[in-house]
Amino acid sequence: MNAIQGAVIDIQTECINVLAAAGFKPDPAKKQLLDAIKAIVGNEVPAASTTQAGTVKLSSATDSDSETEAATPKAVKAAMDTAKGRVPASRKVNGHPLTADVNVTSQDIFDQQAVVIGPAINLNGIQTPGIYTCLYTGETKNAPVNNPGNLLVYRTNGIQRLQIYQPLYTVDVYVRYFQGGNTWSGWVKNYGCISRDEADALYRLPVGSAIAWPSDAVPDGYAIMQGQSFSTATYPLLAKAYPSGVIPDMRGWTIKGKPASGRAVLSQELDGIKSHSHNARAQDTDLGTKGSSSFDYGTKSTNPTGGHAHEFGGYVNSYWGDSNHTSFQPGGGAKTQAAGDHAHTVSIGGHEHTVYIGSHGHVVIVDAAGTAETTVRNIAFNYIVRLA
């Protein structure tokens, strides 16, 4: 065996030793030497820990508790940003230190924390959420009652606001909501600690009921019934009473109980008088023959323009002188002398006339009477309906 062969054998022996040290079984079909060297090198440099030096894996996690990984600058920055927003441990919440979980009770929240409202404050301007106390009776503007009390203001979505006012020494509660600008709805009274059914029985009617209202100023949430249309989607409860989406026009109308038959609900009935008749006649009577009242016309004169003349004739006696031979000779144009215009006096004297009436009847006319429409004594109210 020459020197070259000896050197090759030595190299092969060293390679086998390297494979064995790395835990490899020699296999001529595989290239194992490089892998064996890498394995031996890796095993010689241990992982770093708190007790020894070694290789370290970098990590950007900010919630890991590993002691074999090193934080990257990114992880350090995230931790610093979080630390800047933390409240120092020296701070306290209502006397409770922040070194442990803080339990806040209702006493912690409400104990002497209400804002006292001064005199002559307008509640319309209080829109910041919080608890307020009104101590000045009669001076607070737009309060629901003339009593001191507590005011709670709620706010949602930055727009909707709600005020709740509870007068002192009562269990009553008043609620209203913000409508925009500086306008609020009217206060609605809740009758203290009573059930919904009891509250409905006290002051609510079913939606759709016609309510007699003694004013032209309509309360919030209601409308005068004057034949107008409404949105059935906006007011679904009202739509149950009036599915057509039209509120009846109650102006000038009264309400009548639906008859047992012949009428539909909400049907109209115009003016009318129950059918009837009248008996009317003048009593038959025989007034007989009646005399007029007696009167005296005295003496009257005739017309004084009666001037005239008379034609005349004469008797002629015979020669013999007896009546047997007397004859009448008519006038032959001879006339008396005219007397001229003159008047005659005519005596009428007291007298009376007889008037015959007899048995007869009379036609009786009954004149129209009454007003333009049939009505009863009444007082005018507005009919209103609740919108819901």
mmCIF file of C-alpha atoms in Angstrom:
data_model
loop_
_atom_site.group_PDB
_atom_site.id
_atom_site.type_symbol
_atom_site.label_atom_id
_atom_site.label_comp_id
_atom_site.label_asym_id
_atom_site.label_seq_id
_atom_site.Cartn_x
_atom_site.Cartn_y
_atom_site.Cartn_z
ATOM 1 C CA MET A 1 0.000 0.000 0.000
ATOM 2 C CA ASN A 2 1.542 3.240 -1.052
ATOM 3 C CA ALA A 3 1.229 6.655 0.620
ATOM 4 C CA ILE A 4 -1.731 7.766 -1.456
ATOM 5 C CA GLN A 5 -3.733 4.697 -0.605
ATOM 6 C CA GLY A 6 -2.937 5.233 3.056
ATOM 7 C CA ALA A 7 -4.122 8.819 2.899
ATOM 8 C CA VAL A 8 -7.404 7.798 1.254
ATOM 9 C CA ILE A 9 -8.006 5.192 3.939
ATOM 10 C CA ASP A 10 -7.354 7.838 6.616
ATOM 11 C CA ILE A 11 -9.823 10.243 5.001
ATOM 12 C CA GLN A 12 -12.474 7.543 4.738
ATOM 13 C CA THR A 13 -11.926 6.657 8.379
ATOM 14 C CA GLU A 14 -12.346 10.306 9.421
ATOM 15 C CA CYS A 15 -15.519 10.612 7.372
ATOM 16 C CA ILE A 16 -16.952 7.489 9.000
ATOM 17 C CA ASN A 17 -16.079 8.931 12.398
ATOM 18 C CA VAL A 18 -17.820 12.229 11.497
ATOM 19 C CA LEU A 19 -20.952 10.354 10.406
ATOM 20 C CA ALA A 20 -20.892 8.274 13.554
ATOM 21 C CA ALA A 21 -20.452 11.363 15.726
ATOM 22 C CA ALA A 22 -23.420 12.950 14.067
ATOM 23 C CA GLY A 23 -25.469 9.790 14.478
ATOM 24 C CA PHE A 24 -25.524 8.840 10.805
ATOM 25 C CA LYS A 25 -25.136 5.253 9.543
ATOM 26 C CA PRO A 26 -22.915 5.306 6.443
ATOM 27 C CA ASP A 27 -24.893 4.813 3.247
ATOM 28 C CA PRO A 28 -22.951 4.951 -0.069
ATOM 29 C CA ALA A 29 -26.163 5.973 -1.881
ATOM 30 C CA LYS A 30 -26.551 9.223 0.115
ATOM 31 C CA LYS A 31 -24.505 12.360 0.522
ATOM 32 C CA GLN A 32 -24.290 12.415 4.332
ATOM 33 C CA LEU A 33 -21.051 14.189 5.179
ATOM 34 C CA LEU A 34 -22.325 17.792 4.898
ATOM 35 C CA ASP A 35 -25.452 17.031 6.885
ATOM 36 C CA ALA A 36 -23.351 15.346 9.563
ATOM 37 C CA ILE A 37 -21.014 18.342 9.827
ATOM 38 C CA LYS A 38 -24.008 20.752 10.131
ATOM 39 C CA ALA A 39 -25.533 18.582 12.815
ATOM 40 C CA ILE A 40 -22.303 18.433 14.785
ATOM 41 C CA VAL A 41 -21.846 22.218 14.514
ATOM 42 C CA GLY A 42 -25.436 22.879 15.574
ATOM 43 C CA ASN A 43 -25.169 20.634 18.558
ATOM 44 C CA GLU A 44 -22.032 22.340 19.683
ATOM 45 C CA VAL A 45 -23.822 25.846 19.935
ATOM 46 C CA PRO A 46 -26.705 25.514 22.440
ATOM 47 C CA ALA A 47 -29.820 27.693 22.551
ATOM 48 C CA ALA A 48 -29.420 30.738 24.726
ATOM 49 C CA SER A 49 -31.257 30.874 28.066
ATOM 50 C CA THR A 50 -31.133 32.771 31.295
ATOM 51 C CA THR A 51 -28.373 30.430 32.478
ATOM 52 C CA GLN A 52 -26.188 30.024 29.366
ATOM 53 C CA ALA A 53 -25.148 31.742 26.176
ATOM 54 C CA GLY A 54 -26.238 30.416 22.809
ATOM 55 C CA THR A 55 -28.266 31.104 19.723
ATOM 56 C CA VAL A 56 -31.366 33.349 20.166
ATOM 57 C CA LYS A 57 -34.560 33.424 18.071
ATOM 58 C CA LEU A 58 -36.017 36.878 17.401
ATOM 59 C CA SER A 59 -39.750 37.542 17.968
ATOM 60 C CA SER A 60 -42.086 40.565 17.491
ATOM 61 C CA ALA A 61 -44.762 39.152 19.788
ATOM 62 C CA THR A 62 -45.867 41.458 22.614
ATOM 63 C CA ASP A 63 -47.853 38.854 24.535
ATOM 64 C CA SER A 64 -45.231 36.029 24.743
ATOM 65 C CA ASP A 65 -43.680 34.791 28.014
ATOM 66 C CA SER A 66 -40.771 32.897 26.341
ATOM 67 C CA GLU A 67 -37.284 33.181 27.895
ATOM 68 C CA THR A 68 -35.422 31.830 24.841
ATOM 69 C CA GLU A 69 -36.555 34.476 22.314
ATOM 70 C CA ALA A 70 -35.377 38.032 21.876
ATOM 71 C CA ALA A 71 -37.728 40.979 21.207
ATOM 72 C CA THR A 72 -37.398 42.882 17.984
ATOM 73 C CA PRO A 73 -37.511 46.717 17.866
ATOM 74 C CA LYS A 74 -41.072 46.398 16.585
ATOM 75 C CA ALA A 75 -42.123 44.523 19.711
ATOM 76 C CA VAL A 76 -40.341 47.049 21.919
ATOM 77 C CA LYS A 77 -42.128 49.972 20.198
ATOM 78 C CA ALA A 78 -45.542 48.320 20.597
ATOM 79 C CA ALA A 79 -44.872 47.792 24.284
ATOM 80 C CA MET A 80 -43.811 51.409 24.737
ATOM 81 C CA ASP A 81 -46.882 52.746 22.953
ATOM 82 C CA THR A 82 -49.086 50.657 25.200
ATOM 83 C CA ALA A 83 -47.259 51.832 28.289
ATOM 84 C CA LYS A 84 -47.767 55.473 27.369
ATOM 85 C CA GLY A 85 -51.558 55.024 27.503
ATOM 86 C CA ARG A 86 -51.599 53.263 30.830
ATOM 87 C CA VAL A 87 -52.779 55.020 34.001
ATOM 88 C CA PRO A 88 -50.040 55.184 36.635
ATOM 89 C CA ALA A 89 -50.493 52.767 39.497
ATOM 90 C CA SER A 90 -50.474 55.708 41.875
ATOM 91 C CA ARG A 91 -53.796 56.924 40.489
ATOM 92 C CA LYS A 92 -57.061 55.986 42.234
ATOM 93 C CA VAL A 93 -60.717 55.744 41.259
ATOM 94 C CA ASN A 94 -62.918 57.317 43.901
ATOM 95 C CA GLY A 95 -60.342 56.307 46.530
ATOM 96 C CA HIS A 96 -59.760 52.818 45.120
ATOM 97 C CA PRO A 97 -56.094 52.141 44.065
ATOM 98 C CA LEU A 98 -55.409 50.750 40.597
ATOM 99 C CA THR A 99 -53.166 47.984 41.903
ATOM 100 C CA ALA A 100 -56.059 45.514 41.619
ATOM 101 C CA ASP A 101 -59.518 45.234 40.067
ATOM 102 C CA VAL A 102 -61.657 48.194 41.079
ATOM 103 C CA ASN A 103 -65.237 47.489 42.147
ATOM 104 C CA VAL A 104 -67.377 50.599 41.735
ATOM 105 C CA THR A 105 -70.745 50.578 43.518
ATOM 106 C CA SER A 106 -73.817 52.733 42.993
ATOM 107 C CA GLN A 107 -72.766 54.734 46.034
ATOM 108 C CA ASP A 108 -69.486 55.543 44.292
ATOM 109 C CA ILE A 109 -71.359 56.803 41.212
ATOM 110 C CA PHE A 110 -74.231 58.772 42.733
ATOM 111 C CA ASP A 111 -72.837 59.938 46.083
ATOM 112 C CA GLN A 112 -72.957 63.745 45.901
ATOM 113 C CA GLN A 113 -72.189 63.730 42.179
ATOM 114 C CA ALA A 114 -75.327 65.528 40.861
ATOM 115 C CA VAL A 115 -74.804 68.973 39.363
ATOM 116 C CA VAL A 116 -76.849 71.603 41.190
ATOM 117 C CA ILE A 117 -78.827 73.807 38.797
ATOM 118 C CA GLY A 118 -78.960 77.463 39.746
ATOM 119 C CA PRO A 119 -82.051 79.682 39.779
ATOM 120 C CA ALA A 120 -83.834 80.709 36.567
ATOM 121 C CA ILE A 121 -82.110 77.979 34.537
ATOM 122 C CA ASN A 122 -83.853 76.939 31.298
ATOM 123 C CA LEU A 123 -84.006 73.147 31.117
ATOM 124 C CA ASN A 124 -84.178 73.357 27.306
ATOM 125 C CA GLY A 125 -80.505 74.280 27.292
ATOM 126 C CA ILE A 126 -79.326 71.323 29.400
ATOM 127 C CA GLN A 127 -78.306 68.759 26.789
ATOM 128 C CA THR A 128 -75.087 67.376 28.307
ATOM 129 C CA PRO A 129 -75.624 63.854 29.704
ATOM 130 C CA GLY A 130 -75.559 63.765 33.473
ATOM 131 C CA ILE A 131 -77.481 64.051 36.724
ATOM 132 C CA TYR A 132 -78.761 67.447 37.817
ATOM 133 C CA THR A 133 -80.637 68.738 40.858
ATOM 134 C CA CYS A 134 -83.126 71.623 40.688
ATOM 135 C CA LEU A 135 -83.453 73.221 44.119
ATOM 136 C CA TYR A 136 -85.258 76.440 43.246
ATOM 137 C CA THR A 137 -89.020 76.020 43.222
ATOM 138 C CA GLY A 138 -90.812 78.165 40.675
ATOM 139 C CA GLU A 139 -87.681 79.650 39.109
ATOM 140 C CA THR A 140 -86.583 76.845 36.783
ATOM 141 C CA LYS A 141 -87.859 77.417 33.244
ATOM 142 C CA ASN A 142 -89.569 74.694 31.177
ATOM 143 C CA ALA A 143 -89.768 72.308 34.122
ATOM 144 C CA PRO A 144 -92.808 69.991 34.006
ATOM 145 C CA VAL A 145 -94.051 71.033 37.456
ATOM 146 C CA ASN A 146 -93.457 73.819 39.940
ATOM 147 C CA ASN A 147 -91.474 71.535 42.247
ATOM 148 C CA PRO A 148 -87.750 71.062 42.890
ATOM 149 C CA GLY A 149 -86.479 67.728 41.647
ATOM 150 C CA ASN A 150 -83.807 65.665 39.938
ATOM 151 C CA LEU A 151 -83.084 65.783 36.197
ATOM 152 C CA LEU A 152 -81.412 62.963 34.250
ATOM 153 C CA VAL A 153 -80.160 63.674 30.726
ATOM 154 C CA TYR A 154 -79.396 60.798 28.342
ATOM 155 C CA ARG A 155 -77.758 61.088 24.955
ATOM 156 C CA THR A 156 -77.290 58.482 22.217
ATOM 157 C CA ASN A 157 -75.599 58.642 18.813
ATOM 158 C CA GLY A 158 -74.663 62.240 19.512
ATOM 159 C CA ILE A 159 -78.150 63.306 18.387
ATOM 160 C CA GLN A 160 -80.966 61.776 20.397
ATOM 161 C CA ARG A 161 -81.417 63.257 23.857
ATOM 162 C CA LEU A 162 -83.843 62.354 26.606
ATOM 163 C CA GLN A 163 -84.704 64.244 29.803
ATOM 164 C CA ILE A 164 -86.290 62.571 32.820
ATOM 165 C CA TYR A 165 -87.538 64.785 35.654
ATOM 166 C CA GLN A 166 -88.488 63.347 39.048
ATOM 167 C CA PRO A 167 -90.014 65.886 41.469
ATOM 168 C CA LEU A 168 -88.834 65.596 45.054
ATOM 169 C CA TYR A 169 -91.128 63.899 47.584
ATOM 170 C CA THR A 170 -93.153 62.126 44.865
ATOM 171 C CA VAL A 171 -92.952 58.936 42.839
ATOM 172 C CA ASP A 172 -94.047 60.699 39.647
ATOM 173 C CA VAL A 173 -91.721 60.856 36.653
ATOM 174 C CA TYR A 174 -91.881 63.161 33.617
ATOM 175 C CA VAL A 175 -90.182 62.343 30.308
ATOM 176 C CA ARG A 176 -89.562 64.303 27.097
ATOM 177 C CA TYR A 177 -87.301 63.993 24.051
ATOM 178 C CA PHE A 178 -85.172 66.409 22.013
ATOM 179 C CA GLN A 179 -86.569 67.473 18.612
ATOM 180 C CA GLY A 180 -83.655 69.530 17.293
ATOM 181 C CA GLY A 181 -82.460 73.108 17.585
ATOM 182 C CA ASN A 182 -83.619 74.179 21.022
ATOM 183 C CA THR A 183 -86.966 72.418 20.805
ATOM 184 C CA TRP A 184 -88.213 69.609 23.031
ATOM 185 C CA SER A 185 -91.398 67.582 22.985
ATOM 186 C CA GLY A 186 -94.007 68.123 25.670
ATOM 187 C CA TRP A 187 -93.497 66.481 29.049
ATOM 188 C CA VAL A 188 -95.274 63.132 29.437
ATOM 189 C CA LYS A 189 -96.162 62.093 32.965
ATOM 190 C CA ASN A 190 -95.589 58.524 34.113
ATOM 191 C CA TYR A 191 -97.657 57.671 37.131
ATOM 192 C CA GLY A 192 -94.921 56.413 39.407
ATOM 193 C CA CYS A 193 -94.598 52.737 40.225
ATOM 194 C CA ILE A 194 -97.634 51.294 38.478
ATOM 195 C CA SER A 195 -97.954 48.638 35.839
ATOM 196 C CA ARG A 196 -98.381 49.282 32.130
ATOM 197 C CA ASP A 197 -101.959 47.994 32.277
ATOM 198 C CA GLU A 198 -102.749 50.326 35.168
ATOM 199 C CA ALA A 199 -101.229 53.272 33.324
ATOM 200 C CA ASP A 200 -103.229 52.457 30.194
ATOM 201 C CA ALA A 201 -106.391 52.247 32.264
ATOM 202 C CA LEU A 202 -105.661 55.658 33.771
ATOM 203 C CA TYR A 203 -104.950 57.810 30.778
ATOM 204 C CA ARG A 204 -104.823 55.891 27.515
ATOM 205 C CA LEU A 205 -107.437 54.927 24.980
ATOM 206 C CA PRO A 206 -106.941 52.489 22.117
ATOM 207 C CA VAL A 207 -105.181 54.100 19.165
ATOM 208 C CA GLY A 208 -107.848 55.212 16.698
ATOM 209 C CA SER A 209 -110.394 56.355 19.294
ATOM 210 C CA ALA A 210 -111.988 59.737 18.622
ATOM 211 C CA ILE A 211 -111.208 61.916 21.655
ATOM 212 C CA ALA A 212 -113.108 65.137 22.380
ATOM 213 C CA TRP A 213 -110.471 67.865 22.920
ATOM 214 C CA PRO A 214 -111.450 71.351 24.214
ATOM 215 C CA SER A 215 -108.781 73.355 22.365
ATOM 216 C CA ASP A 216 -107.425 74.177 18.918
ATOM 217 C CA ALA A 217 -103.900 73.525 20.263
ATOM 218 C CA VAL A 218 -103.340 69.817 19.620
ATOM 219 C CA PRO A 219 -101.070 67.952 22.094
ATOM 220 C CA ASP A 220 -97.917 66.252 20.828
ATOM 221 C CA GLY A 221 -98.537 62.831 19.343
ATOM 222 C CA TYR A 222 -102.139 63.604 18.315
ATOM 223 C CA ALA A 223 -103.917 65.023 15.260
ATOM 224 C CA ILE A 224 -107.295 66.660 14.615
ATOM 225 C CA MET A 225 -109.592 64.301 12.716
ATOM 226 C CA GLN A 226 -110.231 66.254 9.515
ATOM 227 C CA GLY A 227 -110.134 63.678 6.732
ATOM 228 C CA GLN A 228 -106.354 63.704 6.192
ATOM 229 C CA SER A 229 -104.190 60.815 4.966
ATOM 230 C CA PHE A 230 -101.424 59.266 7.096
ATOM 231 C CA SER A 231 -98.555 56.804 6.617
ATOM 232 C CA THR A 232 -99.612 53.301 7.609
ATOM 233 C CA ALA A 233 -95.927 52.357 7.895
ATOM 234 C CA THR A 234 -95.166 55.214 10.303
ATOM 235 C CA TYR A 235 -98.319 54.681 12.390
ATOM 236 C CA PRO A 236 -99.051 50.916 12.313
ATOM 237 C CA LEU A 237 -101.387 50.974 15.328
ATOM 238 C CA LEU A 238 -103.496 53.729 13.764
ATOM 239 C CA ALA A 239 -103.541 51.708 10.536
ATOM 240 C CA LYS A 240 -105.237 48.854 12.391
ATOM 241 C CA ALA A 241 -108.167 51.165 13.122
ATOM 242 C CA TYR A 242 -108.134 52.859 9.691
ATOM 243 C CA PRO A 243 -106.596 50.435 7.139
ATOM 244 C CA SER A 244 -107.375 52.852 4.292
ATOM 245 C CA GLY A 245 -104.765 55.273 5.633
ATOM 246 C CA VAL A 246 -107.347 58.058 5.940
ATOM 247 C CA ILE A 247 -108.557 59.573 9.225
ATOM 248 C CA PRO A 248 -112.325 60.308 9.208
ATOM 249 C CA ASP A 249 -113.374 63.953 9.018
ATOM 250 C CA MET A 250 -115.237 64.557 12.291
ATOM 251 C CA ARG A 251 -115.780 68.296 11.824
ATOM 252 C CA GLY A 252 -119.488 69.000 12.262
ATOM 253 C CA TRP A 253 -120.306 65.331 12.914
ATOM 254 C CA THR A 254 -121.505 63.533 16.033
ATOM 255 C CA ILE A 255 -120.942 59.904 16.972
ATOM 256 C CA LYS A 256 -123.844 57.453 16.994
ATOM 257 C CA GLY A 257 -123.844 53.924 18.339
ATOM 258 C CA LYS A 258 -123.877 51.415 15.484
ATOM 259 C CA PRO A 259 -127.401 49.987 15.040
ATOM 260 C CA ALA A 260 -127.912 46.248 15.403
ATOM 261 C CA SER A 261 -128.279 45.930 11.644
ATOM 262 C CA GLY A 262 -128.251 47.945 8.449
ATOM 263 C CA ARG A 263 -125.148 50.078 9.090
ATOM 264 C CA ALA A 264 -121.425 49.508 8.638
ATOM 265 C CA VAL A 265 -118.817 50.876 11.035
ATOM 266 C CA LEU A 266 -117.641 54.370 9.938
ATOM 267 C CA SER A 267 -120.582 54.738 7.523
ATOM 268 C CA GLN A 268 -122.144 58.201 7.390
ATOM 269 C CA GLU A 269 -125.784 59.196 7.842
ATOM 270 C CA LEU A 270 -126.921 62.592 6.595
ATOM 271 C CA ASP A 271 -129.457 64.960 8.170
ATOM 272 C CA GLY A 272 -132.964 63.580 8.492
ATOM 273 C CA ILE A 273 -136.258 63.834 10.368
ATOM 274 C CA LYS A 274 -138.240 60.730 11.220
ATOM 275 C CA SER A 275 -141.178 60.338 8.847
ATOM 276 C CA HIS A 276 -144.443 61.661 10.358
ATOM 277 C CA SER A 277 -147.673 63.472 9.439
ATOM 278 C CA HIS A 278 -149.789 66.394 10.694
ATOM 279 C CA ASN A 279 -153.582 66.794 10.993
ATOM 280 C CA ALA A 280 -154.697 70.373 10.313
ATOM 281 C CA ARG A 281 -158.156 71.792 9.370
ATOM 282 C CA ALA A 282 -160.440 74.742 10.045
ATOM 283 C CA GLN A 283 -163.533 73.631 11.901
ATOM 284 C CA ASP A 284 -166.671 73.605 9.660
ATOM 285 C CA THR A 285 -169.323 76.045 10.835
ATOM 286 C CA ASP A 286 -172.546 77.723 9.600
ATOM 287 C CA LEU A 287 -172.373 81.394 10.252
ATOM 288 C CA GLY A 288 -175.890 81.875 8.792
ATOM 289 C CA THR A 289 -177.056 85.329 7.665
ATOM 290 C CA LYS A 290 -175.408 88.203 9.372
ATOM 291 C CA GLY A 291 -176.219 91.852 9.402
ATOM 292 C CA SER A 292 -173.678 94.523 8.922
ATOM 293 C CA SER A 293 -173.320 97.243 11.503
ATOM 294 C CA SER A 294 -175.973 99.984 11.386
ATOM 295 C CA PHE A 295 -174.874 103.399 10.162
ATOM 296 C CA ASP A 296 -176.478 106.718 9.022
ATOM 297 C CA TYR A 297 -175.240 108.350 5.848
ATOM 298 C CA GLY A 298 -177.496 111.404 6.421
ATOM 299 C CA THR A 299 -178.645 113.623 3.472
ATOM 300 C CA LYS A 300 -176.640 113.734 0.267
ATOM 301 C CA SER A 301 -176.826 116.125 -2.717
ATOM 302 C CA THR A 302 -177.009 115.102 -6.360
ATOM 303 C CA ASN A 303 -174.733 116.479 -9.081
ATOM 304 C CA PRO A 304 -175.621 120.177 -9.611
ATOM 305 C CA THR A 305 -175.143 120.052 -13.407
ATOM 306 C CA GLY A 306 -178.595 118.755 -14.208
ATOM 307 C CA GLY A 307 -180.090 121.711 -16.116
ATOM 308 C CA HIS A 308 -182.880 120.528 -18.580
ATOM 309 C CA ALA A 309 -186.344 121.274 -20.064
ATOM 310 C CA HIS A 310 -189.518 119.115 -20.356
ATOM 311 C CA GLU A 311 -191.738 118.680 -23.456
ATOM 312 C CA PHE A 312 -195.434 118.861 -22.663
ATOM 313 C CA GLY A 313 -198.965 118.240 -24.157
ATOM 314 C CA GLY A 314 -202.518 119.191 -22.996
ATOM 315 C CA TYR A 315 -206.184 118.171 -22.681
ATOM 316 C CA VAL A 316 -208.754 119.624 -25.110
ATOM 317 C CA ASN A 317 -212.405 119.681 -24.095
ATOM 318 C CA SER A 318 -215.144 119.327 -26.751
ATOM 319 C CA TYR A 319 -217.676 121.828 -27.547
ATOM 320 C CA TRP A 320 -220.252 119.787 -25.767
ATOM 321 C CA GLY A 321 -218.537 120.290 -22.496
ATOM 322 C CA ASP A 322 -218.692 116.777 -21.135
ATOM 323 C CA SER A 323 -215.954 114.401 -20.257
ATOM 324 C CA ASN A 324 -216.795 112.023 -22.969
ATOM 325 C CA HIS A 325 -215.517 114.383 -25.525
ATOM 326 C CA THR A 326 -212.157 115.296 -23.836
ATOM 327 C CA SER A 327 -208.940 114.313 -25.679
ATOM 328 C CA PHE A 328 -205.174 114.488 -24.975
ATOM 329 C CA GLN A 329 -202.987 116.319 -27.391
ATOM 330 C CA PRO A 330 -199.289 115.228 -27.305
ATOM 331 C CA GLY A 331 -196.654 117.932 -27.367
ATOM 332 C CA GLY A 332 -195.763 119.132 -30.695
ATOM 333 C CA GLY A 333 -192.284 120.299 -29.804
ATOM 334 C CA ALA A 334 -193.437 122.735 -27.186
ATOM 335 C CA LYS A 335 -191.319 122.617 -24.022
ATOM 336 C CA THR A 336 -191.278 124.065 -20.600
ATOM 337 C CA GLN A 337 -188.772 126.711 -19.795
ATOM 338 C CA ALA A 338 -185.403 125.256 -18.650
ATOM 339 C CA ALA A 339 -184.829 125.450 -14.907
ATOM 340 C CA GLY A 340 -181.031 125.742 -15.232
ATOM 341 C CA ASP A 341 -178.316 123.885 -13.307
ATOM 342 C CA HIS A 342 -179.539 122.774 -9.914
ATOM 343 C CA ALA A 343 -179.138 119.986 -7.405
ATOM 344 C CA HIS A 344 -181.556 117.732 -5.603
ATOM 345 C CA THR A 345 -181.305 116.667 -2.000
ATOM 346 C CA VAL A 346 -181.542 112.881 -1.403
ATOM 347 C CA SER A 347 -182.183 111.569 2.059
ATOM 348 C CA ILE A 348 -180.460 108.182 2.758
ATOM 349 C CA GLY A 349 -180.799 107.885 6.504
ATOM 350 C CA GLY A 350 -179.687 105.224 8.908
ATOM 351 C CA HIS A 351 -179.835 101.655 7.587
ATOM 352 C CA GLU A 352 -177.915 98.322 7.447
ATOM 353 C CA HIS A 353 -177.099 95.609 4.912
ATOM 354 C CA THR A 354 -177.609 91.879 5.137
ATOM 355 C CA VAL A 355 -174.539 89.631 4.272
ATOM 356 C CA TYR A 356 -175.032 85.935 3.594
ATOM 357 C CA ILE A 357 -172.115 83.695 4.676
ATOM 358 C CA GLY A 358 -173.440 80.166 4.959
ATOM 359 C CA SER A 359 -171.683 76.833 5.648
ATOM 360 C CA HIS A 360 -168.109 76.611 4.256
ATOM 361 C CA GLY A 361 -164.490 75.497 4.951
ATOM 362 C CA HIS A 362 -161.018 77.075 4.855
ATOM 363 C CA VAL A 363 -157.612 76.003 3.392
ATOM 364 C CA VAL A 364 -154.920 75.916 6.126
ATOM 365 C CA ILE A 365 -151.224 76.544 5.192
ATOM 366 C CA VAL A 366 -148.557 75.381 7.679
ATOM 367 C CA ASP A 367 -145.446 77.591 7.286
ATOM 368 C CA ALA A 368 -141.890 76.119 7.430
ATOM 369 C CA ALA A 369 -140.098 76.457 10.762
ATOM 370 C CA GLY A 370 -136.721 75.446 12.253
ATOM 371 C CA THR A 371 -132.997 75.816 11.394
ATOM 372 C CA ALA A 372 -130.857 74.828 8.413
ATOM 373 C CA GLU A 373 -130.091 71.395 9.878
ATOM 374 C CA THR A 374 -131.441 69.053 12.480
ATOM 375 C CA THR A 375 -129.362 69.270 15.652
ATOM 376 C CA VAL A 376 -129.483 69.167 19.420
ATOM 377 C CA ARG A 377 -128.109 71.536 22.011
ATOM 378 C CA ASN A 378 -124.337 71.127 21.854
ATOM 379 C CA ILE A 379 -120.846 72.424 22.681
ATOM 380 C CA ALA A 380 -118.124 72.437 20.005
ATOM 381 C CA PHE A 381 -115.077 70.232 20.664
ATOM 382 C CA ASN A 382 -112.270 69.098 18.364
ATOM 383 C CA TYR A 383 -112.093 65.361 17.796
ATOM 384 C CA ILE A 384 -108.444 64.246 17.970
ATOM 385 C CA VAL A 385 -106.773 60.856 17.530
ATOM 386 C CA ARG A 386 -103.497 59.488 18.895
ATOM 387 C CA LEU A 387 -100.734 58.853 16.351
ATOM 388 C CA ALA A 388 -98.917 55.586 16.967
#
